[in-house]
Coordinates of C-alpha atoms in Angstrom, one line a residue:
M177 CA -9.1 -1.2 0.4
A178 CA -9.3 2.7 1.1
F179 CA -10.2 2.3 4.2
S180 CA -7.3 -0.3 5.2
M181 CA -4.2 2.2 4.1
M182 CA -6.4 5.5 5.2
Q183 CA -3.9 6.6 8.5
L184 CA -1.2 6.1 5.4
F185 CA -2.0 8.6 3.1
L186 CA -3.9 11.0 5.4
L187 CA -0.4 11.0 8.0
G188 CA 1.6 12.0 4.9
A189 CA -1.0 14.3 3.1
L190 CA -1.2 16.0 6.7
G191 CA 2.1 15.5 7.1
P192 CA 3.3 19.9 7.0
R193 CA 0.3 20.2 9.7
L194 CA 1.2 17.7 12.4
V195 CA 4.7 19.1 12.1
A196 CA 3.2 22.7 13.3
E197 CA 0.4 21.7 15.3
L198 CA 0.8 18.6 17.3
G199 CA 5.1 19.2 17.2
V200 CA 5.9 15.7 15.4
S201 CA 9.1 16.0 14.4
P202 CA 10.2 13.9 10.7
T203 CA 11.6 11.2 12.1
V204 CA 8.7 11.1 13.9
L205 CA 6.7 10.9 11.2
G206 CA 8.1 8.1 10.1
L207 CA 7.7 6.2 12.8
T208 CA 4.0 6.5 12.4
T209 CA 4.5 4.7 9.3
T210 CA 7.0 1.8 10.9
V211 CA 4.9 1.2 13.8
G212 CA 1.4 0.7 11.6
F213 CA 2.5 -1.4 9.4
A214 CA 5.9 -3.2 11.9
T215 CA 2.1 -4.4 13.4
A216 CA 0.6 -5.3 9.6
T217 CA 3.9 -7.2 8.7
V218 CA 3.4 -9.2 12.5
L219 CA -0.2 -10.1 12.6
S220 CA -0.6 -10.4 7.9
P221 CA 0.7 -14.6 8.6
V222 CA -2.1 -14.8 11.2
G223 CA -4.1 -12.3 9.4
G224 CA -4.3 -14.9 6.0
R225 CA -5.1 -17.8 7.6
V226 CA -7.9 -16.2 9.5
V227 CA -9.5 -15.3 5.9
D228 CA -9.0 -18.6 4.5
R229 CA -10.8 -20.2 7.8
V230 CA -14.0 -18.2 8.4
G231 CA -15.1 -16.4 5.0
P232 CA -14.0 -12.9 4.3
R233 CA -16.8 -11.2 4.4
R234 CA -16.7 -11.1 8.3
C235 CA -12.7 -10.1 7.4
L236 CA -13.9 -7.0 5.4
V237 CA -16.6 -5.7 8.4
A238 CA -13.8 -6.5 11.2
L239 CA -11.7 -4.4 9.5
L240 CA -13.8 -1.7 8.6
A241 CA -15.0 -1.7 11.9
V242 CA -11.3 -1.1 13.6
S243 CA -9.9 1.2 10.6
A244 CA -13.5 3.9 11.9
L245 CA -11.3 2.8 15.6
A246 CA -7.8 3.7 14.7
L247 CA -8.7 7.0 12.6
A248 CA -11.1 8.1 15.8
L249 CA -7.8 8.0 18.1
I250 CA -5.0 9.0 16.1
G251 CA -7.9 12.1 15.3
A252 CA -8.2 12.2 19.5
A253 CA -4.0 11.6 20.2
P254 CA -2.5 14.8 22.1
G255 CA 1.2 13.8 21.7
S256 CA 3.7 11.6 20.0
G257 CA 3.4 8.5 22.3
F258 CA -0.4 8.0 21.7
L259 CA -0.2 9.1 17.7
L260 CA 1.8 5.8 17.1
A261 CA -0.1 3.3 19.5
A262 CA -2.9 4.5 17.3
V263 CA -1.4 4.1 14.5
A264 CA -0.5 0.8 15.7
L265 CA -4.0 0.2 15.6
G266 CA -4.3 0.2 12.7
G267 CA -2.3 -2.2 10.6
L268 CA -4.8 -5.1 12.0
P269 CA -6.9 -3.3 9.2
Q270 CA -4.0 -3.6 6.8
A271 CA -3.2 -7.0 7.6
L272 CA -6.6 -8.3 6.7
A273 CA -7.1 -6.3 3.8
N274 CA -5.3 -7.8 0.5
P275 CA -6.4 -11.6 1.5
A276 CA -9.8 -11.2 2.6
T277 CA -11.0 -8.8 -1.1
N278 CA -8.3 -11.1 -2.7
K279 CA -10.5 -14.3 -1.5
A280 CA -13.6 -13.0 -1.7
I281 CA -12.3 -12.4 -6.2
L282 CA -11.9 -16.0 -6.1
A283 CA -15.4 -17.1 -5.2
V284 CA -16.8 -14.9 -7.4
V285 CA -14.9 -13.5 -10.1
P286 CA -14.7 -16.1 -12.4
P287 CA -10.7 -16.2 -13.9
A288 CA -10.6 -14.5 -17.2
R289 CA -12.0 -11.6 -15.6
R290 CA -9.7 -11.4 -12.5
G291 CA -7.0 -9.4 -13.6
S292 CA -9.1 -6.6 -14.3
V293 CA -11.1 -6.7 -11.6
T294 CA -7.9 -7.3 -8.9
G295 CA -6.6 -3.8 -10.4
M296 CA -9.9 -2.4 -9.8
K297 CA -9.9 -3.5 -6.4
Q298 CA -6.1 -2.5 -5.7
S299 CA -6.9 0.6 -7.1
G300 CA -8.9 2.1 -4.0
V301 CA -6.0 2.3 -2.1
Q302 CA -5.6 4.5 -4.3
L303 CA -8.6 6.6 -3.4
G304 CA -7.7 6.7 -0.7
A305 CA -4.6 8.9 -1.5
F306 CA -6.9 10.8 -3.6
A307 CA -8.9 11.1 -0.9
A308 CA -7.0 12.2 2.0
G309 CA -4.5 14.4 -0.8
L310 CA -7.8 16.6 -1.9
P311 CA -10.7 16.6 -0.3
L312 CA -9.7 15.9 3.1
A313 CA -6.5 17.8 3.2
A314 CA -8.9 21.1 2.3
L315 CA -10.9 20.0 4.8
A316 CA -8.2 20.6 6.7
G317 CA -7.6 23.6 6.1
L318 CA -11.1 24.6 7.7
A319 CA -12.1 22.4 10.5
G320 CA -8.2 21.8 11.1
W321 CA -6.4 18.4 10.7
R322 CA -8.7 16.4 13.8
G323 CA -12.0 16.9 12.0
A324 CA -11.0 15.8 9.0
V325 CA -9.2 12.5 10.1
W326 CA -12.3 12.4 12.3
T327 CA -14.5 12.6 8.6
A328 CA -12.3 10.0 7.7
A329 CA -13.9 7.5 11.1
G330 CA -17.3 8.4 10.0
A331 CA -17.2 7.2 6.1
A332 CA -15.2 3.9 7.7
V333 CA -18.0 3.6 10.6
A334 CA -21.1 3.4 7.2
A335 CA -19.0 1.5 5.2
A336 CA -18.9 -1.2 7.5
V337 CA -22.8 -1.6 8.1
W338 CA -23.0 -1.0 4.1
A339 CA -20.6 -4.6 4.1
A340 CA -22.5 -6.2 7.3
R341 CA -25.1 -6.4 5.1
A342 CA -24.3 -6.1 1.3
L343 CA -22.1 -8.8 1.2
P344 CA -22.6 -12.8 0.5
A345 CA -22.4 -15.1 3.4
D346 CA -19.2 -16.8 4.4
P347 CA -18.9 -20.8 3.9
P348 CA -19.2 -22.0 7.3
A349 CA -16.2 -21.4 9.1
K350 CA -13.4 -24.6 8.3
S351 CA -9.9 -25.3 9.0
T352 CA -7.0 -24.8 6.8
P353 CA -3.0 -25.9 7.6
A354 CA -0.7 -23.3 8.0
V355 CA 1.4 -22.0 6.1
W356 CA 4.3 -19.6 7.2
V357 CA 7.6 -20.0 5.3
P358 CA 6.6 -18.5 2.2
R359 CA 8.0 -21.3 -1.3
G360 CA 8.6 -20.4 -4.4
T361 CA 6.7 -18.2 -6.7
I362 CA 5.1 -16.5 -3.1
A363 CA 9.0 -16.4 -1.2
W364 CA 10.4 -14.7 -4.6
L365 CA 7.0 -11.7 -4.8
M366 CA 8.1 -11.2 -1.1
V367 CA 11.4 -10.2 -1.6
F368 CA 10.2 -7.9 -4.3
S369 CA 7.3 -6.0 -2.4
L370 CA 9.7 -5.7 0.4
L371 CA 12.1 -3.6 -1.4
L372 CA 9.2 -2.2 -3.7
G373 CA 7.2 -1.6 -0.3
C374 CA 10.2 0.5 1.3
G375 CA 10.4 2.9 -2.1
V376 CA 6.1 3.3 -2.3
A377 CA 6.4 4.2 1.7
S378 CA 9.0 6.2 1.6
V379 CA 7.6 8.4 -0.7
N380 CA 4.3 8.5 0.5
T381 CA 5.1 9.7 4.0
Y382 CA 7.8 12.4 3.1
L383 CA 6.2 13.8 -0.7
A384 CA 4.1 16.7 1.1
L385 CA 6.4 17.7 3.6
Y386 CA 9.1 17.8 0.5
G387 CA 6.9 19.5 -1.2
A388 CA 6.4 22.2 1.7
Q389 CA 9.2 22.5 2.9
R390 CA 11.7 22.2 0.0
L391 CA 9.2 23.1 -2.9
G392 CA 7.6 26.4 -1.4
L393 CA 4.1 24.7 -1.4
G394 CA 1.7 25.9 0.8
P395 CA -0.1 22.8 2.7
T396 CA -3.3 22.3 1.1
A397 CA -0.8 22.3 -2.9
A398 CA 2.0 19.9 -0.7
G399 CA -1.3 17.1 0.4
A400 CA -2.3 17.6 -3.3
L401 CA 1.2 15.8 -4.4
V402 CA -0.6 13.0 -2.3
A403 CA -3.8 13.2 -4.3
V404 CA -1.7 13.5 -8.5
L405 CA 0.1 10.0 -7.3
G406 CA -3.3 9.1 -5.8
V407 CA -4.9 9.7 -8.8
A408 CA -2.4 8.2 -11.3
G409 CA -2.7 5.2 -9.4
I410 CA -5.1 4.4 -9.6
A411 CA -5.2 4.5 -13.6
G412 CA -2.6 2.4 -13.4
R413 CA -3.4 -0.2 -11.1
V414 CA -6.0 -0.8 -13.5
G415 CA -4.1 -1.1 -17.1
W416 CA -2.3 -2.7 -15.9
S417 CA -3.5 -6.1 -13.8
K418 CA -5.8 -6.2 -16.9
L419 CA -2.8 -7.0 -19.3
A420 CA -1.3 -8.9 -16.3
G421 CA -4.3 -11.4 -16.9
R422 CA -3.4 -11.6 -20.2
P423 CA -0.6 -14.9 -21.0
G424 CA 3.1 -14.7 -21.6
W425 CA 2.7 -10.5 -19.8
S426 CA 2.6 -11.2 -16.0
M427 CA 5.7 -12.4 -15.4
W428 CA 7.5 -9.7 -16.6
L429 CA 5.9 -6.6 -15.7
P430 CA 6.9 -6.8 -12.3
G431 CA 10.6 -5.5 -13.9
L432 CA 9.1 -3.3 -15.6
L433 CA 7.1 -1.1 -13.4
A434 CA 10.4 -0.8 -11.2
A435 CA 12.3 0.2 -14.1
G436 CA 9.5 2.5 -15.1
A437 CA 10.1 4.1 -10.6
V438 CA 13.7 4.2 -10.5
G439 CA 12.8 6.9 -13.4
A440 CA 10.4 8.6 -11.5
A441 CA 12.5 9.2 -8.4
L442 CA 15.5 10.3 -10.5
L443 CA 12.4 13.0 -11.1
L444 CA 12.3 13.4 -7.6
A445 CA 15.9 14.1 -6.6
L446 CA 15.8 16.4 -9.9
S447 CA 12.8 18.3 -8.9
S448 CA 14.3 20.6 -5.9
S449 CA 16.6 22.5 -9.5
A450 CA 13.1 22.2 -11.2
P451 CA 10.1 22.0 -9.2
P452 CA 7.0 21.1 -11.3
L453 CA 9.6 18.2 -12.2
A454 CA 7.8 16.6 -8.8
W455 CA 3.9 17.3 -10.4
A456 CA 5.7 14.5 -13.3
A457 CA 7.7 12.3 -10.0
A458 CA 3.9 12.2 -8.7
V459 CA 2.3 10.4 -11.5
A460 CA 5.0 8.3 -12.9
V461 CA 5.1 7.1 -8.6
G462 CA 1.5 6.2 -9.4
L463 CA 1.6 4.4 -13.2
F464 CA 4.7 2.2 -11.6
A465 CA 5.8 1.6 -7.6
V466 CA 2.1 1.6 -6.8
S467 CA 1.1 0.0 -10.0
A468 CA 3.6 -2.9 -9.5
N469 CA 1.7 -4.8 -6.2
A470 CA -1.0 -4.2 -7.9
V471 CA 0.0 -7.2 -11.0
S472 CA 1.9 -8.5 -7.9
M473 CA -1.9 -9.7 -6.5
V474 CA -2.8 -10.7 -9.4
L475 CA 0.3 -13.1 -9.9
V476 CA -0.7 -15.0 -6.1
M477 CA -4.0 -15.3 -7.3
Q478 CA -2.4 -17.3 -10.0
R479 CA -0.4 -19.1 -8.2
A480 CA -2.0 -20.2 -4.8
A481 CA -2.2 -23.7 -3.7
P482 CA -5.7 -24.2 -3.7
G483 CA -7.5 -23.1 -0.7
R484 CA -4.4 -21.1 0.4
A485 CA -5.2 -17.7 -1.6
G486 CA -5.5 -15.7 1.9
Q487 CA -2.1 -16.8 3.8
D488 CA 0.0 -16.6 0.5
S489 CA -1.7 -13.0 -0.4
A490 CA -0.2 -11.9 3.0
L491 CA 2.8 -13.6 3.3
V492 CA 3.2 -11.2 -0.2
S493 CA 1.4 -8.4 1.4
A494 CA 4.3 -9.1 4.6
G495 CA 7.2 -8.1 2.7
F496 CA 5.4 -5.0 1.9
F497 CA 4.6 -4.2 5.0
A498 CA 7.7 -4.5 6.2
G499 CA 8.5 -2.7 3.7
F500 CA 7.2 0.3 4.5
A501 CA 7.7 -0.5 7.9
I502 CA 12.0 -0.1 6.7
G503 CA 11.6 2.6 4.1
P504 CA 10.4 5.5 6.0
P505 CA 12.2 5.9 9.5
L506 CA 15.8 5.2 7.3
F507 CA 14.6 8.6 4.7
G508 CA 13.0 10.4 8.1
L509 CA 16.5 10.6 9.1
L510 CA 18.0 12.0 5.9
A511 CA 15.0 14.6 5.7
E512 CA 16.0 16.0 8.8
A513 CA 19.2 16.8 8.3
G514 CA 17.9 18.5 4.7
R515 CA 18.9 15.8 2.4
Y516 CA 16.6 15.3 0.4
G517 CA 18.6 14.5 -2.2
A518 CA 20.2 12.0 -1.0
G519 CA 17.1 10.2 0.9
W520 CA 15.0 10.3 -2.9
G521 CA 18.5 8.2 -4.3
L522 CA 18.0 5.9 -1.8
V523 CA 14.2 5.1 -3.2
A524 CA 15.9 4.7 -6.5
G525 CA 18.0 2.1 -5.1
E526 CA 15.2 0.4 -3.9
F527 CA 13.6 0.1 -6.8
A528 CA 16.5 -0.8 -8.1
G529 CA 16.7 -3.9 -6.6
A530 CA 12.7 -4.4 -6.7
G531 CA 13.6 -5.0 -10.2
A532 CA 16.6 -6.6 -10.3
V533 CA 14.1 -9.6 -8.7
A534 CA 11.7 -9.3 -10.6
V535 CA 13.6 -9.6 -13.4
L536 CA 15.6 -13.2 -12.2
W537 CA 12.4 -14.2 -10.8
A538 CA 11.4 -14.2 -14.2
L539 CA 14.4 -16.0 -16.0
R540 CA 13.7 -18.6 -14.2
A541 CA 10.5 -18.7 -14.6
R542 CA 10.6 -18.5 -18.0
R543 CA 13.3 -21.4 -17.9
T544 CA 11.5 -23.9 -15.4
G545 CA 8.7 -23.5 -17.4
A546 CA 6.5 -21.6 -14.3
G547 CA 5.7 -18.2 -16.5
S548 CA 2.0 -17.4 -17.8

């Protein structure tokens, strides 16, 4: 999970260096996220079916190998066009990550432990954010941003070798019916994830740049904002996902976490006048907004149709990835005009929309007796 989105966090944490050294504009920086997640959105439904058909082990090895290749190409990019193409390749690992890891959990983890294990698994994404925002950002100060990205690529190669040798063998490949249209809980979670992804992606992509341009932070300190978000996200994903595994909690948590995310975005809007608030806001984004995605994955596994965990996971992930494709370009237009306050207001609105969807779904689930 850490490697599946490593490119996102690296581009965000190294954003100030890319703008200064590669001549990437803030708008193009946002487009890198759009291209990667647009690719992941398109590929996710197919990726979910592939996981259901061939098994999680093969897909996880492929995920890590393609992540390594995409990172290596990003590190070699001579300009914006090549960079965008490399980022598009990185959309494939994102499409496979949740279906493959969720399918593995369903296969080997007892139901009582799936919530906590899913939180630990989802915290791997935030481990990637921490690695990008602190050690790799610091390495970029010594070896340049390309050296930092190539180091991440080498680590992905090592992880692919480990996965090929250590993971249990997949069952024989089997045919599964295709499901392209989400229904019921999966449809609600897909819309929730779309709005949530818009806000989370905007923060991930522009938090470091905001720290450098508006708060007067150096490149390493600005990258540390992303690392703080990552650490908080690890704690939040583990804790909230464990709670989501308990009866009566899961359907109310998405709305609660979205409300906390609105508060985090408002703190970012206020931080231009009180810079220390940016650090508190980074913690709050990790604890609430980032953690909400992990809770949605717990809900998917609780409600997935038999044999369709990969496809249902992929459909919800596609909504999240679509948000990642849509949110940063909208924020980037405001950032390029210097209107960061309006940008954080937009993020607050996106989180509020996600919260409204979550509350409506929870009320409907309670009326129909579908909650757990």
